[in-house]
């Protein structure tokens, strides 16, 4: 892993800790507030952390050990497709969408579901596709193995429908298992989705809630920043909701999930369908230990279907990911390397003097024909501006507000209620501008964001891909404008950034004055010296970290 320490630079010197980073004060925060740690947290560990780690290693060994006993899986039987694509159509589809599918030994090739009619799921479930023309490539290729109960890694660009890619098989499985669920266990919750930010957890919860409604299947969202009691109550009453609904799904952020587990309010022992959304983020250092503890509380890998989805899949997390899965089918849409959403037109502006960024931002907003006060309703000129630091986000928001813009901000210094209100106003069109830190970089599906401006470059190139992916969603096009100074952490990312621009056929000349070297990322536990093409050992071998 590249440890990036943003050096003091004029505009940010007073706030050296990027959004979410752990400093001493923050370490004292209660667990519930720690569900959004640093993008690149510090590598230093306290004694207590080391002790905890040792203990967790023991606890996690069982969950981490892959097993081949597929027979004992509680996966529902295979749902036969109504009519499958012909081999020629299937091959043409895979080629057209540049899909790479890796199946484990002995598993037949995946036949993509190229038409919703080929999908054999209950009619009330397919009603969620109303208005969609056809499955997206990631849906087409992950649904067949997922519906068979296989573990899946699904990598596809931002905004390409990954939520339904894991959501439909989740619901199908719940429906097949029957409402009574967990007949032997104590909990009715058998599906768990873990997401890196509160807003994403809420969004995914809402999607799954809508999918489950016709089947009386409910979902509960658990996330920090708000009182625990209502969440505890909902979990306690999982089985006895008045309207006949049964809570079968939890969607949450790691910190709050662990907190509720420790309180005995969240029983994951029956969880047999586990999703890590934004999986690379969930497995990087900031979340890794929490994720281990959460996974260890679910059913063992052999009895659990484990799904990992993201738009970015750095090598640094691949091996760790496979230690939680059982012979996964891996589907990659587009290049296996970092790929940006192809419908986002990317540009970069290199600054010699970071102080001119404000003036330039105002000019960019004018050129995007962004209206200062938006009327209600959707507007394609809606713009999302990313800053790196909480204080920086605040400052840019205030600057824009002084200029007469209807603008909101979303970052970790704001209360959860304020964050949700900002997001709501931006979604509804009440404010046409939102300034955010990377808490809004991943997963948020906000309709009609016309452009993303990166006021300050993020700490990793993956975050860049996710940030610009807030526009150009669901088949629409979008624009991104990135301010680049080459100061501090930015310099080391110039090469990777240039590569992303070059691959999309966008202009990157201005970046050439910086070193174009690309540093290989390393995972803390494995370093850079592992090969992704060597299969992870199967069978009872225990992998101890
Ligand atoms: P991702 O997780 O890949 O970033 P999302 O799951 O958030 O993307 O979906 C992005 C948008 O695309 C959502 O608004 C969703 O409703 C829409 N969508 C999902 N599936 C389809 C489809 N098959 N055709 C068109 N739009 C879709
Ligand atoms: Mg998503």
Coordinates of C-alpha atoms and ligand atoms in Angstrom, one line a residue:
X1 CA 0.0 0.0 0.0
X2 CA 1.2 3.4 -0.8
X3 CA 1.2 5.5 2.4
X4 CA 0.3 8.9 1.4
X5 CA 0.9 11.8 3.6
X6 CA -0.5 15.0 2.2
X7 CA 2.2 17.5 2.9
X8 CA 1.3 21.0 4.1
X9 CA 0.1 23.1 1.2
X10 CA -1.2 26.6 1.4
X11 CA -4.9 25.9 1.1
X12 CA -4.9 23.0 3.4
X13 CA -2.1 23.5 5.8
X14 CA -4.4 24.1 8.8
X15 CA -6.1 20.8 8.3
X16 CA -3.5 18.1 7.5
X17 CA -5.8 15.2 8.3
X18 CA -7.9 14.3 5.3
X19 CA -11.6 13.5 5.7
X20 CA -12.1 10.5 8.0
X21 CA -8.4 10.0 8.9
X22 CA -7.6 8.7 12.3
X23 CA -5.9 11.0 14.6
X24 CA -5.6 10.6 18.4
X25 CA -8.7 12.5 19.2
X26 CA -10.8 10.5 16.8
X27 CA -9.5 7.3 18.1
X28 CA -11.4 8.1 21.3
X29 CA -14.6 8.3 19.4
X30 CA -17.1 5.7 20.2
X31 CA -17.1 2.7 17.9
X32 CA -20.4 3.8 16.4
X33 CA -18.9 6.8 14.9
X34 CA -16.1 4.9 13.3
X35 CA -17.9 3.5 10.3
X36 CA -16.2 5.8 7.9
X37 CA -12.4 5.5 8.5
X38 CA -9.7 7.1 6.5
X39 CA -9.2 6.3 2.9
X40 CA -5.6 5.6 3.8
X41 CA -5.4 5.3 7.5
X42 CA -2.0 5.4 9.3
X43 CA -0.2 2.2 9.7
X44 CA 0.7 2.6 13.3
X45 CA -1.0 0.4 15.7
X46 CA -1.7 0.8 19.4
X47 CA -0.9 -2.0 21.8
X48 CA -4.6 -2.6 22.3
X49 CA -5.2 -2.9 18.6
X50 CA -2.4 -5.4 18.3
X51 CA -3.9 -7.5 21.1
X52 CA -7.3 -7.3 19.6
X53 CA -5.9 -8.3 16.3
X54 CA -4.3 -11.4 17.8
X55 CA -7.6 -12.4 19.3
X56 CA -9.5 -11.8 16.1
X57 CA -7.0 -13.8 14.1
X58 CA -8.1 -16.8 16.1
X59 CA -11.8 -16.0 15.7
X60 CA -11.5 -15.5 12.0
X61 CA -9.5 -18.4 11.0
X62 CA -12.6 -20.5 10.6
X63 CA -14.4 -18.0 8.6
X64 CA -11.4 -17.3 6.4
X65 CA -10.7 -20.9 5.6
X66 CA -12.1 -21.8 2.2
X67 CA -13.9 -25.0 1.9
X68 CA -14.9 -27.2 -0.9
X69 CA -17.9 -28.8 0.6
X70 CA -20.3 -27.2 -1.8
X71 CA -22.9 -29.9 -1.1
X72 CA -23.6 -28.6 2.3
X73 CA -24.4 -25.2 0.9
X74 CA -27.8 -24.0 1.8
X75 CA -28.1 -22.3 -1.6
X76 CA -31.4 -22.7 -3.3
X77 CA -31.6 -25.1 -6.2
X78 CA -30.7 -23.8 -9.6
X79 CA -33.4 -21.6 -11.2
X80 CA -33.6 -22.7 -14.8
X81 CA -33.8 -19.9 -17.2
X82 CA -36.8 -19.7 -19.4
X83 CA -34.9 -19.6 -22.6
X84 CA -31.2 -18.9 -22.7
X85 CA -29.2 -17.0 -25.3
X86 CA -27.8 -19.2 -28.1
X87 CA -24.0 -19.9 -27.8
X88 CA -23.4 -17.5 -30.7
X89 CA -25.5 -14.7 -29.1
X90 CA -23.8 -15.3 -25.8
X91 CA -20.3 -15.1 -27.3
X92 CA -21.3 -12.0 -29.2
X93 CA -22.6 -10.4 -26.1
X94 CA -19.4 -11.1 -24.1
X95 CA -17.3 -9.7 -26.8
X96 CA -19.4 -6.6 -27.4
X97 CA -19.2 -5.7 -23.7
X98 CA -15.6 -6.8 -23.2
X99 CA -16.7 -9.1 -20.4
X100 CA -14.1 -11.5 -18.9
X101 CA -15.5 -14.4 -16.8
X102 CA -13.3 -16.7 -14.8
X103 CA -15.0 -19.8 -13.6
X104 CA -13.5 -22.2 -11.1
X105 CA -12.4 -25.7 -12.4
X106 CA -15.3 -27.8 -13.4
X107 CA -17.9 -25.0 -13.5
X108 CA -19.4 -24.6 -16.9
X109 CA -19.1 -21.3 -18.8
X110 CA -21.6 -18.6 -17.8
X111 CA -24.4 -18.0 -20.3
X112 CA -25.4 -14.3 -19.9
X113 CA -29.0 -13.3 -19.4
X114 CA -29.3 -11.0 -22.3
X115 CA -33.1 -10.4 -21.9
X116 CA -35.1 -10.0 -18.7
X117 CA -37.5 -12.7 -20.0
X118 CA -34.7 -15.3 -19.6
X119 CA -34.5 -14.7 -15.9
X120 CA -36.6 -17.1 -13.9
X121 CA -37.5 -15.2 -10.9
X122 CA -41.0 -14.5 -9.5
X123 CA -42.9 -11.9 -11.5
X124 CA -43.3 -9.5 -8.6
X125 CA -39.5 -9.4 -8.4
X126 CA -39.0 -8.7 -12.1
X127 CA -41.4 -5.7 -11.8
X128 CA -38.3 -3.9 -10.6
X129 CA -37.0 -3.9 -14.2
X130 CA -40.0 -2.0 -15.5
X131 CA -38.7 0.8 -17.7
X132 CA -35.3 -0.9 -18.2
X133 CA -34.6 -2.1 -21.7
X134 CA -32.3 -5.0 -20.9
X135 CA -30.0 -6.2 -18.3
X136 CA -26.7 -4.4 -18.0
X137 CA -23.6 -6.5 -18.8
X138 CA -22.7 -7.0 -15.1
X139 CA -26.3 -8.1 -14.3
X140 CA -26.4 -10.4 -17.4
X141 CA -23.3 -12.2 -16.4
X142 CA -23.5 -12.3 -12.6
X143 CA -27.1 -13.3 -12.3
X144 CA -26.7 -16.9 -13.6
X145 CA -23.9 -17.9 -11.2
X146 CA -25.5 -15.9 -8.3
X147 CA -28.9 -17.6 -8.8
X148 CA -27.1 -20.9 -8.7
X149 CA -25.8 -20.1 -5.3
X150 CA -22.2 -19.5 -6.3
X151 CA -19.9 -16.9 -4.9
X152 CA -19.3 -14.0 -7.2
X153 CA -16.9 -11.2 -7.7
X154 CA -18.5 -8.5 -10.0
X155 CA -16.4 -5.7 -11.3
X156 CA -18.0 -3.1 -13.6
X157 CA -18.0 0.6 -14.1
X158 CA -19.8 3.0 -11.8
X159 CA -23.5 3.4 -12.4
X160 CA -23.9 0.1 -14.2
X161 CA -26.5 -1.5 -12.0
X162 CA -24.5 -3.5 -9.5
X163 CA -27.1 -3.1 -6.8
X164 CA -29.6 -5.2 -8.7
X165 CA -26.9 -7.5 -9.7
X166 CA -26.6 -8.7 -6.1
X167 CA -30.1 -7.6 -5.0
X168 CA -32.1 -9.8 -7.3
X169 CA -30.3 -13.0 -6.3
X170 CA -30.5 -12.0 -2.7
X171 CA -34.3 -11.6 -2.8
X172 CA -34.7 -14.7 -5.0
X173 CA -32.9 -16.7 -2.4
X174 CA -35.0 -15.3 0.5
X175 CA -38.2 -16.0 -1.4
X176 CA -37.1 -19.6 -2.0
X177 CA -36.1 -20.2 1.6
X178 CA -39.5 -19.1 2.6
X179 CA -40.7 -16.5 4.9
X180 CA -40.3 -18.6 8.0
X181 CA -36.6 -18.6 7.3
X182 CA -34.0 -19.7 9.8
X183 CA -36.1 -22.5 11.1
X184 CA -33.4 -23.8 13.3
X185 CA -31.8 -20.6 14.3
X186 CA -32.7 -17.7 16.5
X187 CA -32.5 -14.9 13.9
X188 CA -34.6 -14.4 10.8
X189 CA -31.9 -12.3 9.2
X190 CA -30.1 -14.3 6.6
X191 CA -28.9 -11.5 4.2
X192 CA -26.3 -8.9 5.1
X193 CA -25.0 -6.1 2.9
X194 CA -22.0 -4.2 4.2
X195 CA -21.3 -0.8 2.7
X196 CA -18.6 1.8 3.4
X197 CA -20.8 4.9 4.1
X198 CA -24.0 5.7 5.8
X199 CA -25.7 7.2 2.8
X200 CA -24.9 4.3 0.6
X201 CA -26.2 1.9 3.3
X202 CA -29.5 3.8 3.4
X203 CA -29.7 3.9 -0.4
X204 CA -29.2 0.1 -0.8
X205 CA -31.5 -0.6 2.0
X206 CA -34.2 1.4 0.2
X207 CA -33.7 -0.5 -3.0
X208 CA -33.9 -3.9 -1.2
X209 CA -36.9 -2.8 0.8
X210 CA -38.7 -2.0 -2.4
X211 CA -37.7 -5.4 -4.0
X212 CA -38.9 -7.3 -0.9
X213 CA -42.1 -5.5 -0.3
X214 CA -44.4 -7.8 -2.4
X215 CA -43.0 -10.7 -0.4
X216 CA -43.3 -9.2 3.0
X217 CA -39.5 -9.2 3.2
X218 CA -38.1 -6.2 5.1
X219 CA -34.7 -4.7 5.4
X220 CA -33.2 -2.7 8.3
X221 CA -30.5 -0.1 7.8
X222 CA -27.9 0.2 10.6
X223 CA -25.4 3.1 10.5
X224 CA -23.7 5.4 12.8
X225 CA -24.3 9.0 13.6
X226 CA -27.8 8.5 14.8
X227 CA -29.2 7.0 18.0
X228 CA -28.9 3.2 18.2
X229 CA -32.2 2.6 20.0
X230 CA -34.6 2.7 17.0
X231 CA -32.2 0.3 15.1
X232 CA -32.1 -2.0 18.1
X233 CA -35.8 -2.0 18.3
X234 CA -36.3 -2.8 14.7
X235 CA -33.8 -5.7 14.9
X236 CA -35.5 -7.0 18.1
X237 CA -38.9 -6.9 16.4
X238 CA -37.6 -8.5 13.2
X239 CA -40.2 -11.2 13.4
X240 CA -43.2 -9.3 14.7
X241 CA -43.8 -6.4 12.5
X242 CA -47.5 -5.5 12.5
X243 CA -47.9 -5.4 8.8
X244 CA -46.8 -9.0 8.4
X245 CA -43.3 -8.0 7.2
X246 CA -40.3 -10.0 8.5
X247 CA -36.9 -8.5 8.6
X248 CA -34.6 -10.7 6.6
X249 CA -32.0 -8.2 5.5
X250 CA -29.6 -5.9 7.2
X251 CA -27.8 -3.3 5.3
X252 CA -25.2 -1.4 7.3
X253 CA -21.8 0.2 7.8
X254 CA -19.2 -1.8 9.6
X255 CA -18.8 0.3 12.8
X256 CA -22.5 0.2 13.7
X257 CA -22.9 -3.4 12.8
X258 CA -20.1 -4.4 15.2
X259 CA -21.4 -2.1 17.8
X260 CA -24.9 -3.7 17.7
X261 CA -23.3 -7.2 17.6
X262 CA -21.4 -6.5 20.7
X263 CA -24.6 -5.3 22.4
X264 CA -26.3 -8.5 21.4
X265 CA -28.8 -6.7 19.3
X266 CA -27.6 -7.9 16.0
X267 CA -27.5 -11.7 15.4
X268 CA -25.7 -12.6 12.2
X269 CA -25.4 -16.3 12.9
X270 CA -28.0 -17.2 10.3
X271 CA -26.5 -15.0 7.6
X272 CA -26.0 -17.1 4.5
X273 CA -25.9 -14.4 1.8
X274 CA -23.3 -11.7 2.4
X275 CA -22.5 -8.8 0.2
X276 CA -19.5 -6.5 0.4
X277 CA -20.6 -3.6 -1.8
X278 CA -17.6 -1.4 -2.8
X279 CA -15.7 -4.5 -1.8
X280 CA -12.2 -3.1 -2.4
X281 CA -12.9 -0.3 0.0
X282 CA -14.3 -2.7 2.6
X283 CA -11.2 -4.8 2.4
X284 CA -8.6 -2.1 2.6
X285 CA -6.8 -1.3 5.8
X286 CA -9.4 1.1 7.2
X287 CA -12.1 -1.5 7.3
X288 CA -10.3 -4.9 7.1
X289 CA -10.4 -5.8 10.8
X290 CA -14.0 -4.8 11.2
X291 CA -15.0 -6.8 8.1
X292 CA -13.1 -9.9 9.5
X293 CA -15.1 -9.7 12.7
X294 CA -18.4 -9.3 10.9
X295 CA -17.7 -12.1 8.5
X296 CA -16.7 -14.4 11.4
X297 CA -20.1 -13.8 12.9
X298 CA -21.9 -15.1 9.8
X299 CA -22.3 -18.7 8.7
X300 CA -19.0 -20.4 7.6
X301 CA -17.9 -19.9 4.0
X302 CA -19.1 -23.3 3.0
X303 CA -22.7 -22.4 4.0
X304 CA -22.6 -18.9 2.9
X305 CA -22.9 -17.2 -0.5
X306 CA -20.4 -14.3 -0.5
X307 CA -20.7 -11.6 -3.1
X308 CA -18.2 -8.8 -3.8
X309 CA -19.0 -5.9 -6.1
X310 CA -17.1 -2.8 -7.0
X311 CA -16.0 -0.6 -9.9
X312 CA -12.4 -0.9 -8.9
X313 CA -10.5 -4.1 -7.9
X314 CA -6.9 -3.3 -7.1
X315 CA -4.6 -6.3 -6.9
X316 CA -3.8 -5.4 -3.3
X317 CA -7.1 -6.7 -2.1
X318 CA -7.8 -9.6 -4.4
X319 CA -6.2 -12.4 -2.4
X320 CA -7.7 -11.2 0.8
X321 CA -11.1 -11.2 -0.9
X322 CA -10.7 -14.7 -2.1
X323 CA -10.0 -15.9 1.4
X324 CA -13.6 -15.1 2.3
X325 CA -15.1 -16.8 -0.7
X326 CA -15.6 -20.3 -2.0
X327 CA -14.4 -20.8 -5.6
X328 CA -15.9 -17.5 -6.8
X329 CA -17.0 -16.8 -10.4
X330 CA -15.3 -13.6 -11.3
X331 CA -16.9 -11.3 -13.8
X332 CA -15.1 -8.2 -15.1
X333 CA -16.8 -5.9 -17.5
X334 CA -14.2 -3.9 -19.4
X335 CA -10.6 -4.0 -18.6
X336 CA -9.4 -5.9 -15.5
X337 CA -7.4 -2.8 -14.7
X338 CA -8.8 0.3 -13.4
X339 CA -11.5 1.5 -15.7
X340 CA -13.4 4.8 -15.5
X341 CA -17.0 5.0 -16.6
X342 CA -16.8 5.4 -20.4
X343 CA -19.7 7.8 -20.5
X344 CA -17.9 10.4 -18.4
X345 CA -15.9 12.9 -20.4
X346 CA -12.8 13.6 -18.3
X347 CA -10.6 16.7 -18.3
X348 CA -7.8 18.0 -16.2
X349 CA -6.7 21.5 -15.4
X350 CA -3.2 21.9 -14.0
X351 CA -2.6 24.8 -11.6
X352 CA 0.7 26.5 -10.8
X353 CA -0.9 28.3 -7.9
X354 CA -3.5 26.5 -5.9
X355 CA -5.0 29.8 -4.7
X356 CA -6.5 30.4 -8.1
X357 CA -8.8 27.3 -7.7
X358 CA -11.7 29.3 -6.4
X359 CA -11.8 31.7 -9.3
X360 CA -11.5 28.8 -11.7
X361 CA -14.3 26.9 -10.0
X362 CA -16.6 29.9 -10.4
X363 CA -15.7 30.1 -14.1
X364 CA -16.3 26.3 -14.5
X365 CA -19.7 26.6 -13.0
X366 CA -20.5 29.5 -15.4
X367 CA -19.3 27.5 -18.4
X368 CA -21.5 24.5 -17.3
X369 CA -24.4 27.0 -17.4
X370 CA -25.0 26.2 -13.8
X371 CA -27.8 28.4 -12.5
X372 CA -27.2 30.0 -9.1
X373 CA -30.6 29.3 -7.7
X374 CA -32.1 26.2 -9.0
X375 CA -35.8 25.8 -9.2
X376 CA -37.3 22.6 -7.9
X377 CA -37.1 19.5 -10.1
X378 CA -34.3 17.7 -11.9
X379 CA -31.6 19.7 -13.5
X380 CA -28.9 18.4 -15.7
X381 CA -26.7 21.2 -14.6
X382 CA -26.5 19.8 -11.1
X383 CA -22.9 19.7 -10.1
X384 CA -21.1 17.7 -7.4
X385 CA -17.8 19.2 -6.2
X386 CA -15.3 17.0 -4.3
X387 CA -12.8 18.3 -1.7
X388 CA -10.4 16.2 0.2
X389 CA -10.7 17.8 3.6
X390 CA -13.7 18.5 5.7
X391 CA -12.6 22.0 6.4
X392 CA -11.8 22.6 2.8
X393 CA -15.3 21.4 1.9
X394 CA -16.8 23.8 4.3
X395 CA -14.8 26.7 3.0
X396 CA -15.7 26.0 -0.6
X397 CA -19.3 25.7 0.3
X398 CA -19.2 29.0 2.1
X399 CA -17.4 30.7 -0.8
X400 CA -20.1 29.4 -3.2
X401 CA -22.8 30.4 -0.9
X402 CA -21.4 34.0 -0.7
X403 CA -21.4 34.1 -4.4
X404 CA -25.2 33.4 -4.3
X405 CA -25.3 29.7 -5.2
X406 CA -27.8 27.3 -3.7
X407 CA -25.3 24.9 -2.3
X408 CA -25.1 22.2 0.3
X409 CA -22.2 20.3 1.9
X410 CA -21.7 16.7 3.0
X411 CA -18.8 15.6 5.1
X412 CA -17.9 14.0 8.4
X413 CA -18.0 17.1 10.5
X414 CA -21.7 17.4 10.0
X415 CA -24.4 15.6 11.9
X416 CA -26.0 12.7 10.2
X417 CA -29.2 14.6 10.0
X418 CA -27.5 17.5 8.2
X419 CA -25.8 15.1 5.8
X420 CA -29.1 13.4 4.9
X421 CA -30.9 16.7 4.5
X422 CA -28.1 18.0 2.2
X423 CA -28.4 14.9 0.1
X424 CA -32.2 15.1 0.0
X425 CA -32.0 18.7 -1.2
X426 CA -29.5 17.9 -3.9
X427 CA -31.5 14.9 -5.1
X428 CA -34.7 16.9 -5.2
X429 CA -33.1 19.8 -7.0
X430 CA -33.6 22.3 -4.2
X431 CA -29.9 22.9 -4.3
X432 CA -28.1 22.4 -7.6
X433 CA -24.6 22.2 -6.1
X434 CA -23.2 19.9 -3.5
X435 CA -19.6 20.1 -2.0
X436 CA -18.5 16.8 -0.6
X437 CA -15.6 14.9 0.7
X438 CA -15.0 11.2 -0.2
X439 CA -17.9 10.1 2.0
X440 CA -20.0 10.8 -1.1
X441 CA -17.5 9.3 -3.6
X442 CA -18.8 5.7 -3.6
X443 CA -22.0 4.2 -4.6
X444 CA -24.4 7.2 -4.4
X445 CA -26.9 7.1 -7.2
X446 CA -28.1 10.7 -7.6
X447 CA -30.1 11.3 -10.7
X448 CA -29.0 13.8 -13.2
X449 CA -25.7 14.9 -11.9
X450 CA -24.3 16.7 -15.0
X451 CA -20.8 17.1 -13.9
X452 CA -18.3 16.3 -11.1
X453 CA -15.6 18.8 -10.2
X454 CA -12.6 17.5 -8.3
X455 CA -11.5 20.7 -6.5
X456 CA -8.7 18.7 -4.8
X457 CA -7.5 15.3 -6.1
X458 CA -8.4 12.3 -3.9
X459 CA -5.9 10.2 -2.1
X460 CA -6.1 7.2 -4.4
X461 CA -6.8 6.7 -8.1
X462 CA -9.6 4.4 -7.2
X463 CA -11.4 7.2 -5.3
X464 CA -11.0 9.3 -8.5
X465 CA -12.8 6.6 -10.5
X466 CA -15.6 6.4 -7.9
X467 CA -15.9 10.2 -7.6
X468 CA -16.4 10.8 -11.3
X469 CA -18.7 7.9 -11.4
X470 CA -21.4 10.0 -9.6
X471 CA -22.2 11.3 -13.0
X472 CA -22.9 9.3 -16.2
X473 CA -25.1 6.8 -14.4
X474 CA -27.7 4.4 -15.7
X475 CA -26.7 5.0 -19.4
X476 CA -26.5 8.8 -19.2
X477 CA -23.5 10.8 -20.1
X478 CA -21.6 13.1 -17.8
X479 CA -18.5 15.3 -17.4
X480 CA -15.7 15.6 -15.0
X481 CA -13.3 18.5 -14.5
X482 CA -10.3 17.8 -12.2
X483 CA -8.1 20.5 -10.7
X484 CA -4.5 19.2 -10.3
X485 CA -1.7 21.0 -8.6
X486 CA 0.9 18.3 -8.2
X487 CA 1.4 19.3 -4.6
X488 CA 1.7 16.9 -1.8
X489 CA 0.0 13.5 -2.5
X490 CA -1.0 14.5 -6.0
X491 CA 2.5 14.3 -7.5
X492 CA 2.7 10.6 -6.9
X493 CA -0.6 10.0 -8.5
X494 CA 0.0 11.9 -11.7
X495 CA 1.2 8.8 -13.6
X496 CA -1.8 6.7 -12.7
X497 CA -4.2 9.6 -13.4
X498 CA -2.5 10.1 -16.9
X499 CA -3.0 6.5 -17.6
X500 CA -6.7 6.6 -16.8
X501 CA -7.1 9.7 -19.1
X502 CA -5.1 8.1 -21.9
X503 CA -7.2 4.9 -21.7
X504 CA -10.3 6.9 -22.2
X505 CA -8.7 8.9 -25.0
X506 CA -8.8 12.1 -23.1
X507 CA -6.2 14.9 -23.1
X508 CA -3.4 14.5 -20.5
X509 CA -0.6 16.5 -21.9
X510 CA -0.7 19.0 -19.0
X511 CA 0.2 16.2 -16.5
X512 CA 3.4 15.3 -18.3
X513 CA 5.4 17.8 -16.3
X514 CA 5.0 15.5 -13.3
X515 CA 6.7 12.1 -13.0
X516 CA 4.8 9.5 -15.0
X517 CA 5.8 6.6 -12.9
X518 CA 3.1 4.3 -11.6
X519 CA 3.8 2.8 -8.2
X520 CA 2.5 -0.6 -7.6
X521 CA 0.1 -0.8 -4.7
X522 CA 0.7 -3.2 -1.9
X523 CA -1.6 -4.7 0.6
X524 CA -0.2 -4.5 4.1
X525 CA -0.3 -8.3 4.6
X526 CA 0.9 -9.5 1.2
X527 CA 3.0 -6.7 -0.2
X528 CA 3.4 -6.4 -4.0
X529 CA 4.9 -9.8 -4.5
X530 CA 1.9 -12.0 -5.1
X531 CA 0.5 -13.2 -8.4
X532 CA -3.2 -13.0 -8.9
X533 CA -3.2 -15.9 -11.3
X534 CA -2.2 -18.5 -8.7
X535 CA -5.3 -20.1 -7.3
X536 CA -5.7 -19.7 -3.6
X537 CA -5.3 -23.0 -1.9
X538 CA -8.6 -25.0 -1.6
X539 CA -9.7 -27.4 1.0
X540 CA -9.2 -27.3 4.7
X541 CA -6.0 -25.4 4.7
X542 CA -6.4 -22.7 7.3
X543 CA -5.1 -19.3 6.2
X544 CA -4.0 -17.4 9.2
X545 CA -3.3 -13.8 8.9
Ligands
LIG1 P1 -23.6 0.8 -9.5 O1 -23.8 0.1 -8.2 O2 -23.0 -0.1 -10.6 O3 -22.8 2.1 -9.5 P2 -26.4 1.2 -9.3 O4 -26.8 -0.1 -8.9 O5 -26.4 2.3 -8.3 O6 -25.0 1.3 -10.1 O7 -27.4 1.7 -10.6 C1 -27.3 2.9 -11.2 C2 -28.6 3.3 -11.9 O8 -28.9 2.4 -13.0 C3 -29.7 3.1 -10.9 O9 -30.5 4.3 -10.9 C4 -30.5 1.9 -11.4 O10 -31.9 2.0 -11.1 C5 -30.2 1.9 -12.9 N1 -30.3 0.6 -13.5 C6 -30.1 -0.6 -12.9 N2 -30.3 -1.6 -13.8 C7 -30.6 -1.1 -15.0 C8 -30.8 -1.6 -16.3 N3 -30.8 -2.9 -16.5 N4 -31.1 -0.7 -17.3 C9 -31.1 0.6 -17.0 N5 -30.9 1.2 -15.8 C10 -30.6 0.4 -14.8
LIG2 MG1 -23.1 0.5 -6.3

